[in-house]
CSV table of C-alpha atoms in Angstrom, one decimal:
chain,number,residue,atom,x,y,z
A,53,GLN,CA,16.8,9.7,-4.9
A,54,VAL,CA,14.3,6.8,-3.6
A,55,GLN,CA,13.6,3.8,-4.8
A,56,LEU,CA,10.4,1.8,-3.6
A,57,LEU,CA,10.6,-2.5,-3.9
A,58,GLU,CA,7.9,-4.2,-3.1
A,59,SER,CA,7.9,-7.7,-3.0
A,60,GLY,CA,5.5,-10.7,-1.7
A,61,GLY,CA,2.7,-10.8,-4.4
A,62,GLY,CA,1.7,-14.6,-6.4
A,63,LEU,CA,-0.9,-16.3,-6.4
A,64,VAL,CA,-3.6,-18.1,-4.2
A,65,GLN,CA,-6.5,-18.9,-3.8
A,66,ALA,CA,-10.2,-17.5,-2.2
A,67,GLY,CA,-10.0,-16.9,1.3
A,68,GLY,CA,-5.9,-16.8,1.4
A,69,TYR,CA,-3.5,-14.8,2.7
A,70,LEU,CA,-0.4,-12.7,1.9
A,71,ARG,CA,1.8,-10.3,3.7
A,72,LEU,CA,3.2,-7.8,0.7
A,73,SER,CA,6.7,-5.7,2.0
A,74,CYS,CA,8.2,-2.7,0.3
A,75,ALA,CA,11.6,-2.0,1.2
A,76,ALA,CA,13.0,1.7,0.4
A,77,SER,CA,16.9,2.6,-0.2
A,78,GLY,CA,17.8,6.4,-0.8
A,79,ARG,CA,15.7,8.8,1.7
A,80,THR,CA,14.2,6.9,5.5
A,81,LEU,CA,11.0,7.0,5.4
A,82,SER,CA,10.0,8.4,8.1
A,83,ARG,CA,7.9,11.1,8.2
A,84,TYR,CA,6.4,10.6,4.9
A,85,ALA,CA,2.6,9.1,4.5
A,86,MET,CA,3.3,5.4,2.5
A,87,GLY,CA,0.0,4.0,1.8
A,88,TRP,CA,-0.6,0.5,-1.2
A,89,PHE,CA,-2.9,1.5,-4.2
A,90,ARG,CA,-3.8,-1.1,-6.6
A,91,GLN,CA,-4.9,-1.0,-10.1
A,92,ALA,CA,-7.0,-4.3,-11.8
A,93,PRO,CA,-7.2,-4.8,-15.2
A,94,GLY,CA,-9.0,-2.9,-17.5
A,95,LYS,CA,-9.6,-0.7,-13.8
A,96,GLU,CA,-9.0,2.7,-13.2
A,97,ARG,CA,-5.7,2.8,-9.7
A,98,GLU,CA,-7.0,2.8,-6.5
A,99,PHE,CA,-6.6,3.5,-3.1
A,100,VAL,CA,-6.2,0.4,-1.0
A,101,ALA,CA,-4.4,1.4,2.5
A,102,GLY,CA,-2.1,4.5,4.1
A,103,ILE,CA,-0.6,4.7,6.9
A,104,SER,CA,1.0,8.1,8.3
A,105,TRP,CA,4.6,8.9,8.7
A,106,ALA,CA,3.7,7.9,12.9
A,107,SER,CA,1.7,5.0,12.7
A,108,THR,CA,-0.9,6.8,14.0
A,109,ASN,CA,-3.0,6.6,11.0
A,110,LEU,CA,-4.5,4.0,8.8
A,111,TYR,CA,-7.1,4.5,6.5
A,112,TYR,CA,-8.4,1.8,4.7
A,113,ALA,CA,-10.7,1.8,1.2
A,114,ASP,CA,-13.5,0.4,2.2
A,115,ALA,CA,-13.4,-2.8,-0.1
A,116,VAL,CA,-10.3,-4.2,2.5
A,117,LYS,CA,-11.8,-2.8,5.4
A,118,GLY,CA,-11.8,-5.8,7.8
A,119,ARG,CA,-9.5,-8.2,5.5
A,120,PHE,CA,-5.9,-5.8,4.9
A,121,ALA,CA,-4.1,-4.3,8.1
A,122,ILE,CA,-1.1,-1.6,6.8
A,123,SER,CA,1.5,-1.3,8.9
A,124,ARG,CA,5.4,0.2,8.9
A,125,ASP,CA,9.0,0.1,10.5
A,126,ASN,CA,10.5,3.1,10.2
A,127,ALA,CA,13.4,1.9,11.1
A,128,LYS,CA,13.6,-0.9,8.7
A,129,ASN,CA,12.1,1.4,5.7
A,130,THR,CA,9.9,-1.0,4.9
A,131,VAL,CA,6.4,-1.1,4.9
A,132,TYR,CA,3.5,-4.2,4.7
A,133,LEU,CA,0.0,-4.7,3.7
A,134,GLN,CA,-1.4,-7.6,5.2
A,135,MET,CA,-4.0,-9.3,2.9
A,136,ALA,CA,-6.8,-11.8,4.3
A,137,SER,CA,-9.3,-13.7,3.2
A,138,LEU,CA,-8.5,-12.5,0.0
A,139,LYS,CA,-11.6,-11.7,-2.9
A,140,PRO,CA,-11.5,-12.8,-6.7
A,141,GLU,CA,-12.0,-9.1,-6.6
A,142,ASP,CA,-8.8,-8.1,-5.3
A,143,THR,CA,-6.2,-10.0,-7.9
A,144,ALA,CA,-5.0,-6.4,-9.3
A,145,VAL,CA,-1.3,-4.5,-9.4
A,146,TYR,CA,0.0,-3.3,-6.5
A,147,TYR,CA,1.6,-1.0,-5.7
A,148,CYS,CA,3.8,0.7,-2.5
A,149,ALA,CA,3.6,4.3,-2.5
A,150,GLN,CA,5.3,7.5,-0.8
A,151,GLY,CA,4.0,10.9,-0.3
A,152,PRO,CA,4.4,14.4,1.5
A,153,ASN,CA,0.9,14.6,3.0
A,154,TYR,CA,-1.4,13.3,5.1
A,155,ALA,CA,-2.2,9.4,4.8
A,156,SER,CA,-5.9,11.0,4.9
A,157,SER,CA,-5.9,13.0,1.9
A,158,TRP,CA,-5.0,9.6,0.2
A,159,TYR,CA,-8.4,8.8,1.0
A,160,ASN,CA,-10.1,11.4,-0.1
A,161,GLY,CA,-8.6,11.4,-3.2
A,162,GLN,CA,-6.8,14.1,-3.0
A,163,GLY,CA,-3.1,13.1,-1.8
A,164,GLN,CA,0.4,13.6,-3.8
A,165,VAL,CA,2.6,11.1,-4.6
A,166,ASP,CA,6.2,11.9,-5.2
A,167,TYR,CA,7.5,7.8,-5.5
A,168,TRP,CA,6.2,4.8,-7.0
A,169,GLY,CA,7.4,1.0,-6.7
A,170,LYS,CA,7.0,-0.7,-9.7
A,171,GLY,CA,3.9,-3.4,-8.4
A,172,THR,CA,3.6,-6.6,-7.4
A,173,LEU,CA,1.2,-8.6,-9.0
A,174,VAL,CA,-1.4,-10.8,-6.9
A,175,THR,CA,-3.9,-12.6,-8.2
A,176,VAL,CA,-6.8,-13.9,-6.5
A,177,SER,CA,-8.5,-17.8,-7.8
A,178,SER,CA,-12.1,-19.0,-7.3
């Protein structure tokens, strides 16, 4: 019943900026944890950032801390990921995710994901 649609990916040079958006249709995003994961070529899917339903708790992977910022607008059923100071190692398909548990569970590698977006490709050139 829930569909997640990412947008905002593209090709940027190292040091550049992108903002990803994830729009949800069907159920509202309210009271569900939202997050972003990514999968680089030949690598395992990894957690990037998570946000609680009330935006009171934010979590970031060490690799992106200080450069990325997650936010959400429940009235618009949308979650965002601002990505600054992009590095070539940030190149990946980025997936929006929704789950019923605390966002901290994703940070700890234990969280459940109920819905995935199709992904949007971010490519950072050297």
